[in-house]
Amino acid sequence: MTAPPRTTEESSSDVRDYRTLESSPRPSGRLTKDDLDPLVKDAGEGNPAAIHSLLQMIEPVVVRYCRARMGGRDLSYLSADDVAQEVCLAVLKALPDYQDRGGSFLYLVHAIAANKVADAYRAVARDRSEPVPELPERPLVAGNEPESHALHLDLGARLGRLLASLPRVQQEILTLRIAVGFSATETAEALGISPGNVRVTQHRALTRLRGMIRDEEF
């Protein structure tokens, strides 16, 4: 018996049975090792459909990560989205040589993203005339009142200073868990630590932030 033709909606939700952004949206979709391994294997072997699907899955989280770490503003001649594109290209270039040694592909993606963001900040450091942003830009609030907008910008700057005072691993965990929307398992695989460690470190980071915010008298 001949199967009925697939509708446009059905065919757009996957690419030759590979999960794509439509079938695995953030933050509800998962990017754990078990979810990614088959796709990464085929993509590394040059399968065009697998490469396309993998890019569709990682690009949204890479963009979120870069925007969070770079504050949502342009740094020198680079924007967060420019850096995200560089990350995705670097990931694709690394695919043919990638070998599964028991870790998660997310570890490689995160390492590349962190390095690219660091490169962007180093470029800004060479241009002392351009301030380095600390938190993502926030939209104007009700009525777009200048006074309210100024208060939000000041609050963002103070929060940025507090976040920057946290240990790097705590900053990364808060970025991945809150800004990117990763689960504890995804965050653990991206950082090469255990999910339990992620939860404990996140709790400590938030507790420390609350204490600093109280001391700052926000």
PDB file of C-alpha atoms in Angstrom:
ATOM      1  CA  MET A   1       0.000   0.000   0.000  1.00  0.00           C
ATOM      2  CA  THR A   2       1.424   3.380  -1.009  1.00  0.00           C
ATOM      3  CA  ALA A   3       1.962   5.821   1.837  1.00  0.00           C
ATOM      4  CA  PRO A   4       0.138   9.150   1.490  1.00  0.00           C
ATOM      5  CA  PRO A   5       2.294  12.097   0.416  1.00  0.00           C
ATOM      6  CA  ARG A   6       3.720  14.157   3.240  1.00  0.00           C
ATOM      7  CA  THR A   7       2.399  17.635   3.811  1.00  0.00           C
ATOM      8  CA  THR A   8       4.596  20.725   3.698  1.00  0.00           C
ATOM      9  CA  GLU A   9       4.375  21.005   7.471  1.00  0.00           C
ATOM     10  CA  GLU A  10       5.513  17.426   7.952  1.00  0.00           C
ATOM     11  CA  SER A  11       8.400  17.657   5.517  1.00  0.00           C
ATOM     12  CA  SER A  12       9.668  20.904   7.028  1.00  0.00           C
ATOM     13  CA  SER A  13       9.943  19.424  10.521  1.00  0.00           C
ATOM     14  CA  ASP A  14      12.747  17.050   9.643  1.00  0.00           C
ATOM     15  CA  VAL A  15      15.428  16.467   7.041  1.00  0.00           C
ATOM     16  CA  ARG A  16      15.661  12.834   6.039  1.00  0.00           C
ATOM     17  CA  ASP A  17      14.592  11.761   9.539  1.00  0.00           C
ATOM     18  CA  TYR A  18      17.059  14.060  11.313  1.00  0.00           C
ATOM     19  CA  ARG A  19      15.645  16.321  14.006  1.00  0.00           C
ATOM     20  CA  THR A  20      15.748  20.007  13.119  1.00  0.00           C
ATOM     21  CA  LEU A  21      14.947  23.294  14.813  1.00  0.00           C
ATOM     22  CA  GLU A  22      11.229  22.895  14.099  1.00  0.00           C
ATOM     23  CA  SER A  23      11.058  19.466  15.741  1.00  0.00           C
ATOM     24  CA  SER A  24      13.433  20.327  18.580  1.00  0.00           C
ATOM     25  CA  PRO A  25      12.996  24.009  19.470  1.00  0.00           C
ATOM     26  CA  ARG A  26      14.713  25.677  22.396  1.00  0.00           C
ATOM     27  CA  PRO A  27      14.265  25.568  25.285  1.00  0.00           C
ATOM     28  CA  SER A  28      12.157  22.398  25.198  1.00  0.00           C
ATOM     29  CA  GLY A  29      14.357  20.481  22.771  1.00  0.00           C
ATOM     30  CA  ARG A  30      17.313  18.489  24.078  1.00  0.00           C
ATOM     31  CA  LEU A  31      20.925  18.506  22.940  1.00  0.00           C
ATOM     32  CA  THR A  32      22.334  15.757  25.137  1.00  0.00           C
ATOM     33  CA  LYS A  33      25.007  13.317  24.022  1.00  0.00           C
ATOM     34  CA  ASP A  34      22.467  10.599  23.252  1.00  0.00           C
ATOM     35  CA  ASP A  35      20.455  13.015  21.124  1.00  0.00           C
ATOM     36  CA  LEU A  36      23.437  14.396  19.221  1.00  0.00           C
ATOM     37  CA  ASP A  37      25.741  11.404  18.713  1.00  0.00           C
ATOM     38  CA  PRO A  38      24.022   9.807  15.682  1.00  0.00           C
ATOM     39  CA  LEU A  39      23.650  13.171  13.985  1.00  0.00           C
ATOM     40  CA  VAL A  40      27.245  14.223  14.670  1.00  0.00           C
ATOM     41  CA  LYS A  41      28.554  10.906  13.336  1.00  0.00           C
ATOM     42  CA  ASP A  42      26.712  11.274  10.032  1.00  0.00           C
ATOM     43  CA  ALA A  43      27.586  14.961   9.754  1.00  0.00           C
ATOM     44  CA  GLY A  44      31.256  14.169  10.316  1.00  0.00           C
ATOM     45  CA  GLU A  45      31.081  11.717   7.429  1.00  0.00           C
ATOM     46  CA  GLY A  46      29.886  14.497   5.147  1.00  0.00           C
ATOM     47  CA  ASN A  47      26.163  13.742   4.985  1.00  0.00           C
ATOM     48  CA  PRO A  48      24.627  17.046   3.766  1.00  0.00           C
ATOM     49  CA  ALA A  49      21.271  16.443   5.462  1.00  0.00           C
ATOM     50  CA  ALA A  50      22.951  15.667   8.785  1.00  0.00           C
ATOM     51  CA  ILE A  51      25.169  18.751   8.518  1.00  0.00           C
ATOM     52  CA  HIS A  52      22.137  20.928   7.811  1.00  0.00           C
ATOM     53  CA  SER A  53      20.166  19.433  10.684  1.00  0.00           C
ATOM     54  CA  LEU A  54      23.077  19.756  13.128  1.00  0.00           C
ATOM     55  CA  LEU A  55      23.527  23.405  12.225  1.00  0.00           C
ATOM     56  CA  GLN A  56      19.802  23.989  12.678  1.00  0.00           C
ATOM     57  CA  MET A  57      20.028  22.521  16.178  1.00  0.00           C
ATOM     58  CA  ILE A  58      23.143  24.259  17.488  1.00  0.00           C
ATOM     59  CA  GLU A  59      22.800  27.704  15.925  1.00  0.00           C
ATOM     60  CA  PRO A  60      20.002  28.978  18.224  1.00  0.00           C
ATOM     61  CA  VAL A  61      21.881  28.063  21.403  1.00  0.00           C
ATOM     62  CA  VAL A  62      25.149  29.470  20.044  1.00  0.00           C
ATOM     63  CA  VAL A  63      23.420  32.763  19.272  1.00  0.00           C
ATOM     64  CA  ARG A  64      21.874  32.892  22.759  1.00  0.00           C
ATOM     65  CA  TYR A  65      25.236  32.141  24.360  1.00  0.00           C
ATOM     66  CA  CYS A  66      27.114  34.804  22.396  1.00  0.00           C
ATOM     67  CA  ARG A  67      24.458  37.434  23.032  1.00  0.00           C
ATOM     68  CA  ALA A  68      24.485  36.700  26.753  1.00  0.00           C
ATOM     69  CA  ARG A  69      28.275  36.706  27.076  1.00  0.00           C
ATOM     70  CA  MET A  70      28.720  39.808  24.912  1.00  0.00           C
ATOM     71  CA  GLY A  71      25.910  41.822  26.401  1.00  0.00           C
ATOM     72  CA  GLY A  72      23.767  42.028  23.275  1.00  0.00           C
ATOM     73  CA  ARG A  73      25.820  44.880  21.844  1.00  0.00           C
ATOM     74  CA  ASP A  74      28.407  45.229  19.116  1.00  0.00           C
ATOM     75  CA  LEU A  75      32.016  44.839  20.225  1.00  0.00           C
ATOM     76  CA  SER A  76      34.302  46.886  18.005  1.00  0.00           C
ATOM     77  CA  TYR A  77      33.476  45.714  14.469  1.00  0.00           C
ATOM     78  CA  LEU A  78      31.815  42.470  15.642  1.00  0.00           C
ATOM     79  CA  SER A  79      28.284  41.873  16.853  1.00  0.00           C
ATOM     80  CA  ALA A  80      27.241  38.920  18.986  1.00  0.00           C
ATOM     81  CA  ASP A  81      25.512  37.426  15.958  1.00  0.00           C
ATOM     82  CA  ASP A  82      28.706  37.829  13.906  1.00  0.00           C
ATOM     83  CA  VAL A  83      30.605  35.890  16.556  1.00  0.00           C
ATOM     84  CA  ALA A  84      27.866  33.242  16.633  1.00  0.00           C
ATOM     85  CA  GLN A  85      28.288  32.740  12.888  1.00  0.00           C
ATOM     86  CA  GLU A  86      32.044  32.356  13.366  1.00  0.00           C
ATOM     87  CA  VAL A  87      31.374  29.738  16.031  1.00  0.00           C
ATOM     88  CA  CYS A  88      29.056  27.756  13.762  1.00  0.00           C
ATOM     89  CA  LEU A  89      31.573  27.852  10.913  1.00  0.00           C
ATOM     90  CA  ALA A  90      34.360  26.709  13.235  1.00  0.00           C
ATOM     91  CA  VAL A  91      32.181  23.848  14.483  1.00  0.00           C
ATOM     92  CA  LEU A  92      31.472  22.730  10.925  1.00  0.00           C
ATOM     93  CA  LYS A  93      35.174  22.868  10.060  1.00  0.00           C
ATOM     94  CA  ALA A  94      35.971  20.752  13.122  1.00  0.00           C
ATOM     95  CA  LEU A  95      33.423  18.059  12.241  1.00  0.00           C
ATOM     96  CA  PRO A  96      35.583  15.898   9.918  1.00  0.00           C
ATOM     97  CA  ASP A  97      38.294  15.528  12.578  1.00  0.00           C
ATOM     98  CA  TYR A  98      35.948  15.153  15.552  1.00  0.00           C
ATOM     99  CA  GLN A  99      36.324  11.884  17.446  1.00  0.00           C
ATOM    100  CA  ASP A 100      33.925  10.666  20.100  1.00  0.00           C
ATOM    101  CA  ARG A 101      36.044   9.846  23.147  1.00  0.00           C
ATOM    102  CA  GLY A 102      33.116   9.472  25.497  1.00  0.00           C
ATOM    103  CA  GLY A 103      32.307  13.133  25.990  1.00  0.00           C
ATOM    104  CA  SER A 104      29.559  15.219  24.458  1.00  0.00           C
ATOM    105  CA  PHE A 105      29.763  17.192  21.224  1.00  0.00           C
ATOM    106  CA  LEU A 106      28.378  20.102  23.248  1.00  0.00           C
ATOM    107  CA  TYR A 107      31.732  20.296  25.027  1.00  0.00           C
ATOM    108  CA  LEU A 108      33.409  21.136  21.712  1.00  0.00           C
ATOM    109  CA  VAL A 109      30.693  23.619  20.753  1.00  0.00           C
ATOM    110  CA  HIS A 110      30.955  25.414  24.093  1.00  0.00           C
ATOM    111  CA  ALA A 111      34.759  25.489  23.978  1.00  0.00           C
ATOM    112  CA  ILE A 112      34.725  27.048  20.515  1.00  0.00           C
ATOM    113  CA  ALA A 113      32.052  29.575  21.519  1.00  0.00           C
ATOM    114  CA  ALA A 114      33.892  30.585  24.697  1.00  0.00           C
ATOM    115  CA  ASN A 115      37.133  31.065  22.750  1.00  0.00           C
ATOM    116  CA  LYS A 116      35.459  33.138  20.029  1.00  0.00           C
ATOM    117  CA  VAL A 117      33.803  35.384  22.619  1.00  0.00           C
ATOM    118  CA  ALA A 118      37.150  35.792  24.397  1.00  0.00           C
ATOM    119  CA  ASP A 119      38.750  36.747  21.069  1.00  0.00           C
ATOM    120  CA  ALA A 120      36.073  39.410  20.568  1.00  0.00           C
ATOM    121  CA  TYR A 121      36.724  40.861  24.022  1.00  0.00           C
ATOM    122  CA  ARG A 122      40.459  40.910  23.355  1.00  0.00           C
ATOM    123  CA  ALA A 123      39.782  42.887  20.189  1.00  0.00           C
ATOM    124  CA  VAL A 124      37.801  45.413  22.235  1.00  0.00           C
ATOM    125  CA  ALA A 125      40.589  45.634  24.821  1.00  0.00           C
ATOM    126  CA  ARG A 126      42.867  46.900  22.066  1.00  0.00           C
ATOM    127  CA  ASP A 127      40.423  49.735  21.457  1.00  0.00           C
ATOM    128  CA  ARG A 128      40.169  51.549  24.785  1.00  0.00           C
ATOM    129  CA  SER A 129      37.677  54.022  23.328  1.00  0.00           C
ATOM    130  CA  GLU A 130      34.919  51.385  23.192  1.00  0.00           C
ATOM    131  CA  PRO A 131      33.310  50.299  26.498  1.00  0.00           C
ATOM    132  CA  VAL A 132      32.802  46.583  27.076  1.00  0.00           C
ATOM    133  CA  PRO A 133      29.137  45.728  27.713  1.00  0.00           C
ATOM    134  CA  GLU A 134      28.245  43.774  30.802  1.00  0.00           C
ATOM    135  CA  LEU A 135      24.652  42.571  30.329  1.00  0.00           C
ATOM    136  CA  PRO A 136      22.289  42.203  27.378  1.00  0.00           C
ATOM    137  CA  GLU A 137      20.512  45.386  26.383  1.00  0.00           C
ATOM    138  CA  ARG A 138      17.042  45.666  27.851  1.00  0.00           C
ATOM    139  CA  PRO A 139      14.023  47.002  25.927  1.00  0.00           C
ATOM    140  CA  LEU A 140      12.481  50.297  26.892  1.00  0.00           C
ATOM    141  CA  VAL A 141       9.760  49.845  29.491  1.00  0.00           C
ATOM    142  CA  ALA A 142       6.185  51.106  29.478  1.00  0.00           C
ATOM    143  CA  GLY A 143       5.849  54.332  27.567  1.00  0.00           C
ATOM    144  CA  ASN A 144       9.543  54.351  26.638  1.00  0.00           C
ATOM    145  CA  GLU A 145      10.116  56.937  29.364  1.00  0.00           C
ATOM    146  CA  PRO A 146      13.761  58.100  29.351  1.00  0.00           C
ATOM    147  CA  GLU A 147      13.925  58.079  33.150  1.00  0.00           C
ATOM    148  CA  SER A 148      12.796  54.456  33.394  1.00  0.00           C
ATOM    149  CA  HIS A 149      15.145  53.434  30.593  1.00  0.00           C
ATOM    150  CA  ALA A 150      18.073  55.093  32.356  1.00  0.00           C
ATOM    151  CA  LEU A 151      17.231  53.261  35.570  1.00  0.00           C
ATOM    152  CA  HIS A 152      17.162  49.940  33.734  1.00  0.00           C
ATOM    153  CA  LEU A 153      20.533  50.646  32.097  1.00  0.00           C
ATOM    154  CA  ASP A 154      22.033  51.524  35.474  1.00  0.00           C
ATOM    155  CA  LEU A 155      20.580  48.354  37.001  1.00  0.00           C
ATOM    156  CA  GLY A 156      21.987  46.304  34.122  1.00  0.00           C
ATOM    157  CA  ALA A 157      25.437  47.798  34.599  1.00  0.00           C
ATOM    158  CA  ARG A 158      25.415  47.010  38.319  1.00  0.00           C
ATOM    159  CA  LEU A 159      24.200  43.452  37.721  1.00  0.00           C
ATOM    160  CA  GLY A 160      26.912  43.041  35.129  1.00  0.00           C
ATOM    161  CA  ARG A 161      29.575  44.023  37.642  1.00  0.00           C
ATOM    162  CA  LEU A 162      28.175  41.540  40.139  1.00  0.00           C
ATOM    163  CA  LEU A 163      28.115  38.711  37.597  1.00  0.00           C
ATOM    164  CA  ALA A 164      31.669  39.514  36.547  1.00  0.00           C
ATOM    165  CA  SER A 165      32.780  39.080  40.159  1.00  0.00           C
ATOM    166  CA  LEU A 166      31.633  35.441  40.197  1.00  0.00           C
ATOM    167  CA  PRO A 167      34.107  32.634  39.446  1.00  0.00           C
ATOM    168  CA  ARG A 168      34.208  31.839  35.725  1.00  0.00           C
ATOM    169  CA  VAL A 169      32.526  28.442  36.063  1.00  0.00           C
ATOM    170  CA  GLN A 170      29.618  30.048  37.940  1.00  0.00           C
ATOM    171  CA  GLN A 171      29.269  32.673  35.205  1.00  0.00           C
ATOM    172  CA  GLU A 172      29.237  29.969  32.537  1.00  0.00           C
ATOM    173  CA  ILE A 173      26.666  27.862  34.372  1.00  0.00           C
ATOM    174  CA  LEU A 174      24.313  30.807  34.870  1.00  0.00           C
ATOM    175  CA  THR A 175      24.719  31.761  31.204  1.00  0.00           C
ATOM    176  CA  LEU A 176      23.993  28.258  29.939  1.00  0.00           C
ATOM    177  CA  ARG A 177      21.160  27.547  32.375  1.00  0.00           C
ATOM    178  CA  ILE A 178      19.382  30.905  32.305  1.00  0.00           C
ATOM    179  CA  ALA A 179      20.280  32.702  29.063  1.00  0.00           C
ATOM    180  CA  VAL A 180      20.678  29.691  26.774  1.00  0.00           C
ATOM    181  CA  GLY A 181      18.014  27.573  28.469  1.00  0.00           C
ATOM    182  CA  PHE A 182      20.060  24.392  28.841  1.00  0.00           C
ATOM    183  CA  SER A 183      19.006  21.662  31.230  1.00  0.00           C
ATOM    184  CA  ALA A 184      21.380  20.633  34.011  1.00  0.00           C
ATOM    185  CA  THR A 185      22.398  17.612  31.913  1.00  0.00           C
ATOM    186  CA  GLU A 186      23.099  19.686  28.799  1.00  0.00           C
ATOM    187  CA  THR A 187      25.053  22.217  30.848  1.00  0.00           C
ATOM    188  CA  ALA A 188      27.061  19.442  32.473  1.00  0.00           C
ATOM    189  CA  GLU A 189      27.950  17.925  29.114  1.00  0.00           C
ATOM    190  CA  ALA A 190      28.920  21.319  27.697  1.00  0.00           C
ATOM    191  CA  LEU A 191      31.263  21.979  30.628  1.00  0.00           C
ATOM    192  CA  GLY A 192      32.500  18.444  31.195  1.00  0.00           C
ATOM    193  CA  ILE A 193      31.183  18.159  34.746  1.00  0.00           C
ATOM    194  CA  SER A 194      28.353  16.238  36.432  1.00  0.00           C
ATOM    195  CA  PRO A 195      24.716  17.426  36.515  1.00  0.00           C
ATOM    196  CA  GLY A 196      24.881  17.368  40.304  1.00  0.00           C
ATOM    197  CA  ASN A 197      27.871  19.690  40.202  1.00  0.00           C
ATOM    198  CA  VAL A 198      25.941  22.015  37.902  1.00  0.00           C
ATOM    199  CA  ARG A 199      23.005  22.208  40.316  1.00  0.00           C
ATOM    200  CA  VAL A 200      25.207  22.781  43.365  1.00  0.00           C
ATOM    201  CA  THR A 201      27.308  25.421  41.606  1.00  0.00           C
ATOM    202  CA  GLN A 202      24.225  27.181  40.266  1.00  0.00           C
ATOM    203  CA  HIS A 203      22.712  27.275  43.755  1.00  0.00           C
ATOM    204  CA  ARG A 204      25.921  28.719  45.186  1.00  0.00           C
ATOM    205  CA  ALA A 205      26.146  31.296  42.404  1.00  0.00           C
ATOM    206  CA  LEU A 206      22.576  32.477  42.898  1.00  0.00           C
ATOM    207  CA  THR A 207      23.011  32.569  46.672  1.00  0.00           C
ATOM    208  CA  ARG A 208      26.154  34.639  46.265  1.00  0.00           C
ATOM    209  CA  LEU A 209      24.421  36.984  43.824  1.00  0.00           C
ATOM    210  CA  ARG A 210      21.518  37.491  46.220  1.00  0.00           C
ATOM    211  CA  GLY A 211      23.951  38.396  48.975  1.00  0.00           C
ATOM    212  CA  MET A 212      25.829  40.851  46.769  1.00  0.00           C
ATOM    213  CA  ILE A 213      22.586  42.399  45.540  1.00  0.00           C
ATOM    214  CA  ARG A 214      21.454  42.843  49.144  1.00  0.00           C
ATOM    215  CA  ASP A 215      24.767  44.497  50.014  1.00  0.00           C
ATOM    216  CA  GLU A 216      24.487  46.744  46.943  1.00  0.00           C
ATOM    217  CA  GLU A 217      21.015  47.817  48.172  1.00  0.00           C
ATOM    218  CA  PHE A 218      19.357  47.482  44.774  1.00  0.00           C
TER     219      PHE A 218
END
